[in-house]
């Protein structure tokens, strides 16, 4: 598989058609996941404007600072057959874009993560043009992964599994969360990622905080520890997996909590299939946890989509009637958190397939007891 497989040229045409269908006269895409999805160019987010201009009627072009033009040409964008043009330090890049867009545009889609100063810059040169979120269009394209993208996510999942498989090297009583976290962060890059995106090591009462930051708390015998980790591979695709560990013998109530959580997560992963809605999948695990008396302690959604971003569509949450479709990639990560005591979360990435779901994380979901 090549980068051309991951970033095919027909995405630009499909995006153009989708924009026109949504009543947008153009898409203006700044550095980030949408730009990488459309062109393969992993542009630096600079104060200088970089923007893919994709008119609904007209030829696309990529405007970059002149000093970044060699990098853009060397990226997969250089093989798409589109114009890559540089702008000089004394030029107004917003005016350059406006001069090349068709006159009388009513509405353009701007990248969801475009900096405010840049959206205002475009508003100044296109005062009679309304702005909408390009993500409303591009999200519908990105939500279903191609086979090449699924392969990239499989590689990312295997890489983060290799890190979890080594947890016994670092996690033990007497070390701080921060010390363990540093070792994990290094292993994330040595095991197949180009960047460590996040490391959560929540020990003892900190395990009850879903997004706990690394601290200098010393891990004690009997502590449950939530380890939630992820990174980005060279392909640009992300990993995310949570496993639970205990140093020594855990409290009896924690074992009961964990068995309930494991039953809920297994029920949800087994239920993944085309047609089930996001809210139905969320309810399956939530009902198991509620029936066991822990309902108020499952305080977040079941999951989030993953791809070029760790969090993207679809979101597996109550209130979302979105039916799952083959190619959708998302996490299933129910959790139970008892404040000031302990908590647990089990997270796998799944791909919805034609007849069910494929779990990309293969390490055991059982509670891992370390000496």
CSV table of N, CA and C in Angstrom, one decimal, residues 276-284 315-322:
chain,number,residue,atom,x,y,z
A,276,UNK,N,-27.5,-0.8,13.3
A,276,UNK,CA,-27.7,-0.4,14.7
A,276,UNK,C,-27.3,1.1,14.8
A,277,UNK,N,-28.1,1.8,15.6
A,277,UNK,CA,-27.8,3.3,15.7
A,277,UNK,C,-26.8,3.5,16.8
A,278,UNK,N,-26.2,4.7,16.8
A,278,UNK,CA,-25.2,5.0,17.8
A,278,UNK,C,-25.8,5.0,19.2
A,279,UNK,N,-27.0,5.5,19.3
A,279,UNK,CA,-27.6,5.6,20.6
A,279,UNK,C,-28.1,4.2,21.1
A,280,UNK,N,-28.4,3.3,20.2
A,280,UNK,CA,-28.7,1.9,20.6
A,280,UNK,C,-27.5,1.2,21.1
A,281,UNK,N,-26.4,1.4,20.5
A,281,UNK,CA,-25.1,0.8,20.9
A,281,UNK,C,-24.7,1.3,22.3
A,282,UNK,N,-24.9,2.6,22.5
A,282,UNK,CA,-24.6,3.2,23.8
A,282,UNK,C,-25.5,2.6,24.9
A,283,UNK,N,-26.8,2.4,24.5
A,283,UNK,CA,-27.7,2.0,25.5
A,283,UNK,C,-27.4,0.5,26.0
A,284,UNK,N,-26.9,-0.3,25.1
A,284,UNK,CA,-26.6,-1.7,25.4
A,284,UNK,C,-25.7,-1.8,26.6
A,315,UNK,N,-20.0,9.7,16.7
A,315,UNK,CA,-20.0,9.7,18.2
A,315,UNK,C,-21.0,8.7,18.7
A,316,UNK,N,-20.6,7.8,19.5
A,316,UNK,CA,-21.5,6.7,20.0
A,316,UNK,C,-22.1,7.3,21.3
A,317,UNK,N,-23.3,7.9,21.2
A,317,UNK,CA,-23.8,8.6,22.4
A,317,UNK,C,-25.3,8.6,22.3
A,318,UNK,N,-26.0,8.7,23.5
A,318,UNK,CA,-27.4,8.9,23.5
A,318,UNK,C,-27.9,10.1,22.8
A,319,UNK,N,-29.0,10.0,22.0
A,319,UNK,CA,-29.5,11.1,21.2
A,319,UNK,C,-29.0,11.1,19.8
A,320,UNK,N,-28.1,10.2,19.4
A,320,UNK,CA,-27.6,10.1,18.0
A,320,UNK,C,-28.3,8.9,17.4
A,321,UNK,N,-29.2,9.2,16.4
A,321,UNK,CA,-29.9,8.2,15.7
A,321,UNK,C,-29.2,7.7,14.4
A,322,UNK,N,-27.9,8.1,14.3
A,322,UNK,CA,-27.1,7.7,13.2
A,322,UNK,C,-26.9,6.2,13.1
